[in-house]
Amino acid sequence: MKKKIAIHWFRQDLRLQDNPALYHASQHQNVLPVYILDDLNAGENQMGAASKLWLFHSLSSLSNSLNGKLFIANGNPIEVFQNLTQEYEIEAIYWNRCYEPWRIKRDIQIKEQLFSIGIEVKSFNGSLLWEPWQVQKKDGTPYTVFTPFYRKGCLNAPAPRLPYNLPEKLNLCDISNLDANIKKLDLLPQIPWDAEVIKSWEIGEAGAQKCLTTFLEHGIENYKEGRNFPAQQSVSRLSPYLHFGEISPNQIWSACMGREMTDHMDHFCSELGWREFSHSLLYFNPDITYQNLQSKFDTFPWNSDLTLLTAWQKGQTGIPMVDAGMRELWQTGYMHNRVRMIVGSFLVKNLRLHWKHGERWFWDTLFDADMANNAASWQWIAGCGADAAPYFRIFNPVTQGQKFDPKGHYIRRFIPEISALPDKYLFAPWEAPEHILQEAHINLGKTYPLPIVDLKQSRINALEAFKLLSL
DNA sequence: TTTTGAGTTGTTCGA
DNA sequence: GTCGAACAACTCAAA
């Protein structure tokens, strides 16, 4: 006699708490939790190296929480399910919805095919505060500007649901040939660069909860201003956990609503609103990962000098604030939000390289790489995205450094070779007199690069090029 | 249909 | 050093 089984398909919801699909699946007699690495359908969108590393540890953590009873597979999900249905009596498959275009397309097909062989599929919202189709303008079309999207659209819509409790019972299947070996997914890098990078993170559901608690106890009190200073501990760093679903936005939202509503809290909540906005943009414009949202940018004269790109990627541009950011990314799999804007503006406007190069690099190196956030944010900084701001907003990495890293803690942490420079020259070493450089043991062009581009001239050039677009 | 107010995050220059 | 203006013009969203 075969046991009746419901599958919970884990995707971007690697948690047990507040997991709507898992909660409902748990009401079946037996639950088989499954994770499938699907590089096949992902194609060009398959996870980058940093994401895969995070996933490895996140799955290990999840598998532990499930007493090792997580079924792991590598391949085409429909084939995995077909194989499982041949061996076991699968009653239903549960999952929480994903919103990347390729996943939507795939999931629709899977749902149809499973339906045709008599298996029920139930999907839930486990990743967004509001479904994209729930937040629309009065005329039924999607918002394209953040502020009305969030203030009018989201905040006037029904409040986000409260978090689900843990399933009261969860009878995990003891299937005989359970393949729970995460190693076979080949997620870890060939060259072992990972040990150092994951040091600053506690990956998994418990780590996500700690991260939230720490932020609400220490970071939120000065969030509105403090979030601009990369050397301060004022941002939540919840983004990778949110991407993989080790925590849900509803858990965060609900924790925020349970506290005093200050300006700081309001600002933090609006950042969750930005996440919703990015997902809405991607949902209604599925090609924003490669297509300018504003088509007038299609004729923009991008630079094609890829040696500049390499210097940017390696944190060797000779402009400390930019290099510090790029090295933080490489060394930690993360970059502070303020610095993301600085390095992004620099790539697109000063080096005038296509935003797509930045999008791809971030996709490969960020732990929190997320298709919606990444594409929407790169288009935003490039000026071709959903942005009401003027084209002449070009960040000056020197000014930004002086303003937001005034003591140079951030720069010195990531660029030790110039750490002996006095603050006055730290942000623009090329302006330092020779004797100051000598005292700091710096030989520009040898121990630290000369700037690969003239900030002032490249700004003027970019303004010219952008002006031509609006003609 | 027309009108109105407003739009994440900046920089530079000159008083 | 500090402050306000200029940098342009457009489109969005709602009344």
Coordinates of C-alpha atoms (C1' of nucleotides) in Angstrom, one line a residue:
Chain A
M1 CA 0.0 0.0 0.0
K2 CA 1.5 3.3 -1.1
K3 CA 1.5 6.2 1.2
K4 CA -0.4 9.3 0.1
I5 CA 2.0 12.1 -0.2
A6 CA 1.9 15.9 -0.8
I7 CA 5.0 17.5 -2.1
H8 CA 6.2 20.9 -0.9
W9 CA 8.4 22.3 -3.6
F10 CA 10.9 24.7 -2.0
R11 CA 12.1 27.4 -4.3
Q12 CA 12.7 31.0 -3.0
D13 CA 11.1 30.2 0.4
L14 CA 13.8 28.3 2.2
R15 CA 12.2 28.6 5.6
L16 CA 9.7 26.7 7.8
Q17 CA 8.0 29.7 9.5
D18 CA 5.5 31.8 7.6
N19 CA 5.6 29.5 4.7
P20 CA 2.0 29.5 3.3
A21 CA 2.5 26.6 0.9
L22 CA 4.3 24.4 3.4
Y23 CA 1.6 25.2 6.0
H24 CA -1.1 24.0 3.7
A25 CA 0.9 21.0 2.5
S26 CA 1.4 20.0 6.1
Q27 CA -2.3 19.2 6.5
H28 CA -1.8 16.2 4.3
Q29 CA -0.9 12.8 5.9
N30 CA 2.7 12.9 4.6
V31 CA 4.8 15.7 3.2
L32 CA 7.8 15.3 0.9
P33 CA 9.9 18.4 0.9
V34 CA 11.8 18.9 -2.4
Y35 CA 14.4 21.3 -3.8
I36 CA 15.3 21.2 -7.4
L37 CA 18.2 23.1 -9.0
D38 CA 16.9 24.1 -12.4
D39 CA 19.7 25.5 -14.5
L40 CA 18.0 24.1 -17.6
N41 CA 15.0 26.3 -17.7
A42 CA 16.9 29.2 -16.2
G43 CA 19.2 29.4 -19.2
E44 CA 21.1 32.7 -19.1
N45 CA 19.3 33.5 -15.8
Q46 CA 20.9 30.7 -13.8
M47 CA 22.3 31.7 -10.5
G48 CA 25.7 33.4 -10.3
A49 CA 28.6 32.0 -8.3
A50 CA 27.8 33.9 -5.1
S51 CA 24.1 32.9 -5.2
K52 CA 25.0 29.3 -5.6
L53 CA 27.4 29.5 -2.6
W54 CA 24.7 31.0 -0.5
L55 CA 22.2 28.5 -1.7
F56 CA 24.5 25.6 -0.7
H57 CA 24.6 26.8 2.9
S58 CA 20.9 27.8 3.0
L59 CA 19.9 24.3 1.8
S60 CA 22.2 22.7 4.3
S61 CA 20.5 24.7 7.0
L62 CA 17.0 23.9 5.7
S63 CA 17.8 20.2 5.4
N64 CA 19.0 20.2 9.0
S65 CA 15.7 21.8 10.1
L66 CA 13.9 19.0 8.2
N67 CA 16.0 16.3 9.9
G68 CA 17.8 15.5 6.7
K69 CA 14.6 14.7 4.9
L70 CA 14.9 17.2 2.1
F71 CA 14.8 15.6 -1.3
I72 CA 17.3 17.2 -3.5
A73 CA 17.3 17.0 -7.3
N74 CA 19.2 18.6 -10.2
G75 CA 17.4 18.9 -13.5
N76 CA 14.1 19.7 -15.1
P77 CA 11.4 19.9 -12.4
I78 CA 8.6 18.3 -14.5
E79 CA 10.8 15.2 -15.0
V80 CA 11.6 15.1 -11.4
F81 CA 7.9 15.2 -10.5
Q82 CA 7.0 12.6 -13.2
N83 CA 9.6 10.3 -11.7
L84 CA 8.3 10.8 -8.2
T85 CA 4.7 10.2 -9.3
Q86 CA 5.7 6.9 -10.8
E87 CA 7.2 5.7 -7.6
Y88 CA 4.8 7.2 -5.0
E89 CA 1.2 8.2 -4.7
I90 CA 1.5 11.9 -5.0
E91 CA -1.8 13.7 -4.2
A92 CA -0.8 17.3 -4.6
I93 CA 2.1 19.6 -5.1
Y94 CA 2.4 22.9 -3.2
W95 CA 4.6 25.8 -3.8
N96 CA 5.0 29.6 -3.2
R97 CA 4.9 31.7 -6.3
C98 CA 8.0 33.1 -8.0
Y99 CA 7.9 36.1 -10.2
E100 CA 10.8 35.9 -12.7
P101 CA 9.4 35.6 -16.2
W102 CA 11.2 32.3 -16.9
R103 CA 9.9 30.8 -13.7
I104 CA 6.3 32.0 -14.4
K105 CA 6.4 30.5 -17.8
R106 CA 7.8 27.2 -16.5
D107 CA 5.4 27.0 -13.6
I108 CA 2.4 27.5 -15.8
Q109 CA 3.6 24.5 -18.0
I110 CA 4.3 22.4 -15.0
K111 CA 0.9 23.1 -13.5
E112 CA -0.9 22.1 -16.7
Q113 CA 1.1 18.9 -17.1
L114 CA 0.6 17.9 -13.5
F115 CA -3.1 18.6 -13.8
S116 CA -3.3 16.4 -16.9
I117 CA -2.1 13.5 -14.9
G118 CA -4.5 14.2 -12.1
I119 CA -2.2 15.9 -9.6
E120 CA -3.5 18.9 -7.9
V121 CA -1.2 22.0 -7.7
K122 CA -1.7 24.8 -5.2
S123 CA 0.4 27.9 -5.2
F124 CA 0.6 30.7 -2.7
N125 CA 2.1 34.1 -2.1
G126 CA 5.1 33.7 0.1
S127 CA 7.4 36.3 -1.2
L128 CA 5.6 39.6 -1.7
L129 CA 3.5 41.9 0.6
W130 CA 1.2 42.6 -2.3
E131 CA 0.7 40.6 -5.5
P132 CA 1.8 42.7 -8.5
W133 CA -1.7 42.5 -10.0
Q134 CA -3.2 43.8 -6.7
V135 CA -1.5 47.2 -7.0
Q136 CA -2.6 49.1 -10.0
K137 CA -3.7 52.6 -10.8
K138 CA -7.4 53.4 -10.9
D139 CA -7.4 52.9 -14.7
G140 CA -6.2 49.3 -14.2
T141 CA -2.7 49.9 -15.6
P142 CA 0.5 49.4 -13.5
Y143 CA 2.3 52.3 -11.7
T144 CA 5.5 53.5 -13.2
V145 CA 6.5 55.9 -10.4
F146 CA 7.5 54.7 -7.0
T147 CA 5.9 57.2 -4.7
P148 CA 2.3 56.9 -5.9
F149 CA 2.9 53.1 -6.3
Y150 CA 3.8 52.8 -2.6
R151 CA 1.8 55.6 -0.9
K152 CA -1.4 55.3 -2.9
G153 CA -1.2 51.8 -4.3
C154 CA 0.3 49.7 -1.6
L155 CA -0.6 51.5 1.6
N156 CA -4.2 52.0 0.5
A157 CA -4.5 48.3 -0.5
P158 CA -5.5 45.7 2.1
A159 CA -2.7 45.3 4.7
P160 CA -0.3 42.5 4.1
R161 CA -1.3 39.2 5.7
L162 CA 0.0 38.3 9.1
P163 CA 2.8 35.6 9.2
Y164 CA 1.7 32.0 9.3
N165 CA 2.6 29.9 12.3
L166 CA 4.8 26.9 12.0
P167 CA 2.9 23.9 10.8
E168 CA 1.4 22.2 13.9
K169 CA 2.3 18.8 12.5
L170 CA 4.7 18.0 9.7
N171 CA 4.9 14.3 8.9
L172 CA 7.9 14.1 6.7
C173 CA 8.2 11.1 4.4
D174 CA 10.6 8.4 5.2
I175 CA 11.2 7.4 1.6
S176 CA 13.7 4.6 1.1
N177 CA 15.9 6.1 -1.6
L178 CA 15.8 9.7 -0.4
D179 CA 18.6 11.6 -2.1
A180 CA 19.5 14.4 0.3
N181 CA 23.0 15.1 -0.9
I182 CA 23.4 18.8 -1.5
K183 CA 26.9 18.3 -2.7
K184 CA 25.8 16.8 -6.0
L185 CA 24.3 20.1 -7.0
D186 CA 27.8 21.3 -7.6
L187 CA 27.1 24.7 -5.9
L188 CA 30.5 25.3 -4.4
P189 CA 33.3 27.0 -6.3
Q190 CA 36.2 25.0 -7.8
I191 CA 38.7 27.4 -6.3
P192 CA 37.9 27.6 -2.5
W193 CA 37.4 31.3 -2.2
D194 CA 34.2 30.8 -0.2
A195 CA 35.5 30.3 3.3
E196 CA 36.4 33.9 3.9
V197 CA 33.4 35.4 2.1
I198 CA 30.8 33.6 4.2
K199 CA 32.4 34.6 7.4
S200 CA 30.3 37.7 8.0
W201 CA 27.0 35.8 7.5
E202 CA 25.0 33.3 9.4
I203 CA 23.2 31.7 6.5
G204 CA 19.8 30.1 7.0
E205 CA 16.4 30.8 8.7
A206 CA 17.8 31.3 12.2
G207 CA 20.4 33.7 10.9
A208 CA 17.8 35.7 9.1
Q209 CA 15.8 36.1 12.3
K210 CA 18.9 37.2 14.2
C211 CA 19.6 39.6 11.5
L212 CA 16.2 41.2 11.8
T213 CA 16.3 41.3 15.6
T214 CA 19.7 42.9 15.6
F215 CA 18.6 45.5 13.1
L216 CA 15.4 46.4 15.0
E217 CA 17.3 46.7 18.2
H218 CA 20.3 48.7 16.9
G219 CA 20.0 49.8 13.3
I220 CA 16.5 51.2 13.1
E221 CA 17.0 54.0 15.6
N222 CA 19.1 56.0 13.2
Y223 CA 18.1 54.4 10.0
K224 CA 17.0 57.4 7.9
E225 CA 20.3 59.1 8.2
G226 CA 22.6 56.3 9.2
R227 CA 21.7 54.2 6.1
N228 CA 23.8 56.5 4.0
F229 CA 27.1 55.8 5.8
P230 CA 28.7 52.6 4.7
A231 CA 31.0 52.3 7.7
Q232 CA 28.0 52.4 10.1
Q233 CA 25.9 49.4 11.1
S234 CA 22.7 51.1 10.1
V235 CA 21.3 49.0 7.3
S236 CA 19.5 45.7 7.8
R237 CA 21.5 43.5 5.5
L238 CA 18.4 41.4 5.1
S239 CA 18.5 41.3 1.3
P240 CA 20.1 37.9 0.7
Y241 CA 17.8 36.3 3.3
L242 CA 14.8 38.0 1.6
H243 CA 15.9 36.8 -1.8
F244 CA 16.2 33.2 -0.8
G245 CA 13.1 33.4 1.4
E246 CA 14.9 32.5 4.6
I247 CA 12.7 35.3 5.9
S248 CA 9.5 36.6 4.4
P249 CA 8.7 40.3 3.8
N250 CA 5.5 39.6 5.9
Q251 CA 7.6 38.6 8.9
I252 CA 9.6 41.8 8.6
W253 CA 6.6 44.0 8.0
S254 CA 4.7 42.5 10.9
A255 CA 7.7 43.0 13.2
C256 CA 7.9 46.6 12.1
M257 CA 4.2 47.2 12.7
G258 CA 4.6 45.9 16.2
R259 CA 7.0 48.7 17.0
E260 CA 6.8 52.5 17.3
M261 CA 6.2 54.0 13.9
T262 CA 9.0 56.6 13.7
D263 CA 10.3 58.3 10.6
H264 CA 13.1 55.8 10.6
M265 CA 10.7 52.9 10.6
D266 CA 8.6 54.5 7.9
H267 CA 11.6 54.9 5.8
F268 CA 12.7 51.3 6.3
C269 CA 9.2 50.0 5.4
S270 CA 9.3 52.1 2.2
E271 CA 12.5 50.1 1.3
L272 CA 10.4 47.0 1.4
G273 CA 8.1 49.0 -0.9
W274 CA 10.9 49.4 -3.3
R275 CA 11.3 45.7 -3.4
E276 CA 7.6 45.4 -4.2
F277 CA 8.0 48.1 -6.9
S278 CA 10.9 46.3 -8.6
H279 CA 8.9 43.1 -8.7
S280 CA 5.9 44.9 -10.1
L281 CA 8.2 46.5 -12.8
L282 CA 9.6 43.1 -13.8
Y283 CA 6.1 41.4 -13.7
F284 CA 4.6 44.0 -16.1
N285 CA 7.8 44.5 -18.1
P286 CA 9.4 41.0 -18.4
D287 CA 12.2 42.1 -20.6
I288 CA 13.7 44.8 -18.3
T289 CA 16.7 42.6 -17.6
Y290 CA 18.0 43.4 -21.1
Q291 CA 15.8 46.1 -22.6
N292 CA 15.8 49.7 -21.6
L293 CA 12.5 50.7 -19.9
Q294 CA 12.8 54.0 -21.7
S295 CA 13.4 53.1 -25.3
K296 CA 14.9 56.5 -26.2
F297 CA 18.1 55.2 -24.5
D298 CA 18.4 52.5 -27.2
T299 CA 20.6 54.9 -29.2
F300 CA 22.8 55.9 -26.4
P301 CA 26.5 55.9 -27.4
W302 CA 28.0 53.4 -24.9
N303 CA 31.7 52.9 -24.6
S304 CA 33.1 49.5 -25.5
D305 CA 36.5 49.6 -23.9
L306 CA 36.3 46.4 -21.8
T307 CA 39.7 47.1 -20.0
L308 CA 37.8 49.8 -18.1
L309 CA 35.2 47.1 -17.1
T310 CA 37.9 44.9 -15.8
A311 CA 39.4 47.7 -13.7
W312 CA 36.0 48.4 -12.3
Q313 CA 35.3 44.8 -11.5
K314 CA 38.6 44.4 -9.7
G315 CA 38.4 47.6 -7.7
Q316 CA 41.4 49.1 -9.5
T317 CA 39.9 52.3 -11.0
G318 CA 42.2 54.5 -8.9
I319 CA 39.2 56.2 -7.4
P320 CA 39.0 55.0 -3.7
M321 CA 35.3 55.2 -3.0
V322 CA 34.6 53.2 -6.2
D323 CA 37.4 50.6 -5.5
A324 CA 36.3 50.2 -1.9
G325 CA 32.8 49.3 -3.0
M326 CA 33.9 46.9 -5.7
R327 CA 36.3 45.2 -3.2
E328 CA 33.6 45.0 -0.5
L329 CA 31.5 43.2 -3.1
W330 CA 34.3 40.8 -4.1
Q331 CA 35.4 40.1 -0.5
T332 CA 32.0 39.8 1.2
G333 CA 29.3 39.1 -1.5
Y334 CA 27.6 42.3 -0.5
M335 CA 27.8 46.1 -1.0
H336 CA 26.3 48.9 1.0
N337 CA 23.4 50.5 -0.8
R338 CA 25.0 54.0 -0.9
V339 CA 28.1 52.6 -2.5
R340 CA 26.1 50.6 -5.0
M341 CA 24.8 53.9 -6.3
I342 CA 28.3 55.4 -6.5
V343 CA 29.9 52.5 -8.3
G344 CA 26.9 52.2 -10.6
S345 CA 26.9 55.8 -11.5
F346 CA 30.6 55.6 -12.1
L347 CA 30.3 52.6 -14.5
V348 CA 27.5 54.0 -16.5
K349 CA 28.2 57.7 -16.5
N350 CA 31.9 58.2 -16.0
L351 CA 33.1 55.1 -17.8
R352 CA 30.0 55.1 -19.9
L353 CA 29.8 51.4 -20.1
H354 CA 26.4 49.8 -20.7
W355 CA 24.5 49.1 -17.5
K356 CA 24.1 45.5 -18.6
H357 CA 27.8 45.0 -17.7
G358 CA 27.1 46.1 -14.2
E359 CA 23.9 44.1 -14.0
R360 CA 25.8 40.9 -15.0
W361 CA 28.7 41.5 -12.6
F362 CA 26.3 42.1 -9.7
W363 CA 24.3 39.1 -10.7
D364 CA 27.4 36.9 -10.4
T365 CA 28.9 38.3 -7.3
L366 CA 26.1 39.5 -5.0
F367 CA 24.6 37.1 -2.4
D368 CA 21.4 39.1 -2.7
A369 CA 21.4 39.0 -6.5
D370 CA 17.7 39.2 -7.4
M371 CA 16.4 39.6 -11.0
A372 CA 13.8 42.2 -10.2
N373 CA 15.9 44.4 -7.9
N374 CA 19.0 44.1 -9.9
A375 CA 17.5 45.0 -13.3
A376 CA 15.3 47.8 -11.9
S377 CA 18.1 49.3 -9.9
W378 CA 20.7 49.2 -12.7
Q379 CA 18.2 50.9 -15.0
W380 CA 17.4 53.4 -12.3
I381 CA 21.1 54.4 -11.9
A382 CA 21.6 54.4 -15.7
G383 CA 18.7 56.8 -16.0
C384 CA 16.7 54.6 -18.4
G385 CA 14.5 53.0 -15.8
A386 CA 11.5 54.0 -13.7
D387 CA 12.9 57.3 -12.5
A388 CA 11.4 60.8 -12.5
A389 CA 14.8 62.3 -11.7
P390 CA 16.8 64.5 -14.1
Y391 CA 19.5 63.1 -16.3
F392 CA 22.2 65.4 -14.8
R393 CA 22.2 63.5 -11.5
I394 CA 25.8 62.1 -11.7
F395 CA 27.4 61.0 -8.5
N396 CA 30.9 62.4 -7.8
P397 CA 32.7 59.6 -6.0
V398 CA 35.1 62.1 -4.3
T399 CA 32.3 64.3 -2.9
Q400 CA 30.3 61.2 -1.9
G401 CA 33.2 59.8 0.0
Q402 CA 33.8 63.0 1.9
K403 CA 30.1 63.3 2.7
F404 CA 29.3 59.7 3.6
D405 CA 32.6 58.2 4.7
P406 CA 34.1 61.4 6.3
K407 CA 36.6 59.6 8.5
G408 CA 37.5 57.2 5.8
H409 CA 36.8 54.0 7.8
Y410 CA 35.1 52.3 4.9
I411 CA 37.8 53.2 2.3
R412 CA 40.7 52.2 4.7
R413 CA 39.1 48.9 5.5
F414 CA 39.0 47.8 1.8
I415 CA 42.0 49.7 0.4
P416 CA 44.7 49.1 3.0
E417 CA 47.4 50.2 0.5
I418 CA 46.3 53.8 0.9
S419 CA 45.2 53.7 4.5
A420 CA 48.1 55.9 5.7
L421 CA 46.9 58.8 3.6
P422 CA 45.5 61.7 5.7
D423 CA 41.7 62.2 5.3
K424 CA 42.2 65.2 3.2
Y425 CA 43.6 63.2 0.3
L426 CA 42.1 59.8 1.0
F427 CA 39.2 60.4 -1.5
A428 CA 41.4 61.7 -4.3
P429 CA 45.0 60.4 -3.8
W430 CA 46.0 61.9 -7.2
E431 CA 45.7 65.3 -5.7
A432 CA 48.1 64.6 -2.9
P433 CA 51.5 66.3 -3.0
E434 CA 54.4 63.9 -3.7
H435 CA 55.9 64.1 -0.2
I436 CA 52.5 63.2 1.4
L437 CA 52.3 60.1 -0.9
Q438 CA 55.9 59.2 0.0
E439 CA 55.1 59.4 3.7
A440 CA 52.1 57.1 3.2
H441 CA 54.3 54.7 1.1
I442 CA 52.2 55.2 -2.0
N443 CA 53.6 55.1 -5.5
L444 CA 50.6 56.0 -7.7
G445 CA 50.5 53.9 -10.7
K446 CA 52.4 51.1 -8.9
T447 CA 51.1 50.5 -5.4
Y448 CA 47.7 52.0 -6.2
P449 CA 46.4 53.0 -9.7
L450 CA 46.1 56.4 -11.1
P451 CA 42.5 57.2 -12.0
I452 CA 41.4 55.4 -15.1
V453 CA 39.2 58.3 -16.1
D454 CA 39.1 62.1 -15.5
L455 CA 36.1 62.6 -13.3
K456 CA 35.4 66.2 -14.3
Q457 CA 35.8 65.6 -18.1
S458 CA 33.9 62.3 -18.2
R459 CA 31.0 64.0 -16.3
I460 CA 30.8 66.7 -18.9
N461 CA 31.0 64.2 -21.7
A462 CA 28.2 62.2 -20.1
L463 CA 26.0 65.3 -19.7
E464 CA 26.5 66.0 -23.4
A465 CA 25.6 62.5 -24.4
F466 CA 22.5 62.5 -22.3
K467 CA 21.4 65.8 -23.5
L468 CA 21.4 64.6 -27.1
L469 CA 19.0 61.8 -26.1
S470 CA 16.2 64.2 -25.2
L471 CA 16.5 66.1 -28.5
Chain B
dT1 C1' -10.5 66.6 -21.0
dT2 C1' -7.8 69.6 -18.7
dT3 C1' -5.3 71.0 -15.0
dT4 C1' -2.2 70.6 -11.3
dG5 C1' 1.4 69.2 -8.3
dA6 C1' 5.1 66.4 -7.9
dG7 C1' 8.9 63.2 -8.9
dT8 C1' 14.6 58.3 -3.6
dT9 C1' 19.3 59.0 -3.1
dG10 C1' 23.3 65.0 -7.0
dT11 C1' 26.8 68.7 -8.4
dT12 C1' 28.5 73.0 -9.2
dC13 C1' 28.9 77.7 -9.1
dG14 C1' 28.7 82.1 -7.2
dA15 C1' 27.2 85.2 -3.7
Chain C
dG1 C1' 31.9 77.4 5.1
dT2 C1' 27.2 77.9 3.8
dC3 C1' 23.3 78.6 1.0
dG4 C1' 20.3 79.0 -3.0
dA5 C1' 19.9 78.6 -7.7
dA6 C1' 20.6 76.4 -12.0
dC7 C1' 21.0 72.3 -14.3
dA8 C1' 15.3 70.9 -18.5
dA9 C1' 11.8 69.3 -19.6
dC10 C1' 8.6 65.6 -19.2
dT11 C1' 5.5 62.4 -17.6
dC12 C1' 2.8 60.5 -14.2
dA13 C1' -1.4 60.2 -11.4
dA14 C1' -5.4 62.0 -9.8
dA15 C1' -8.8 65.5 -9.2

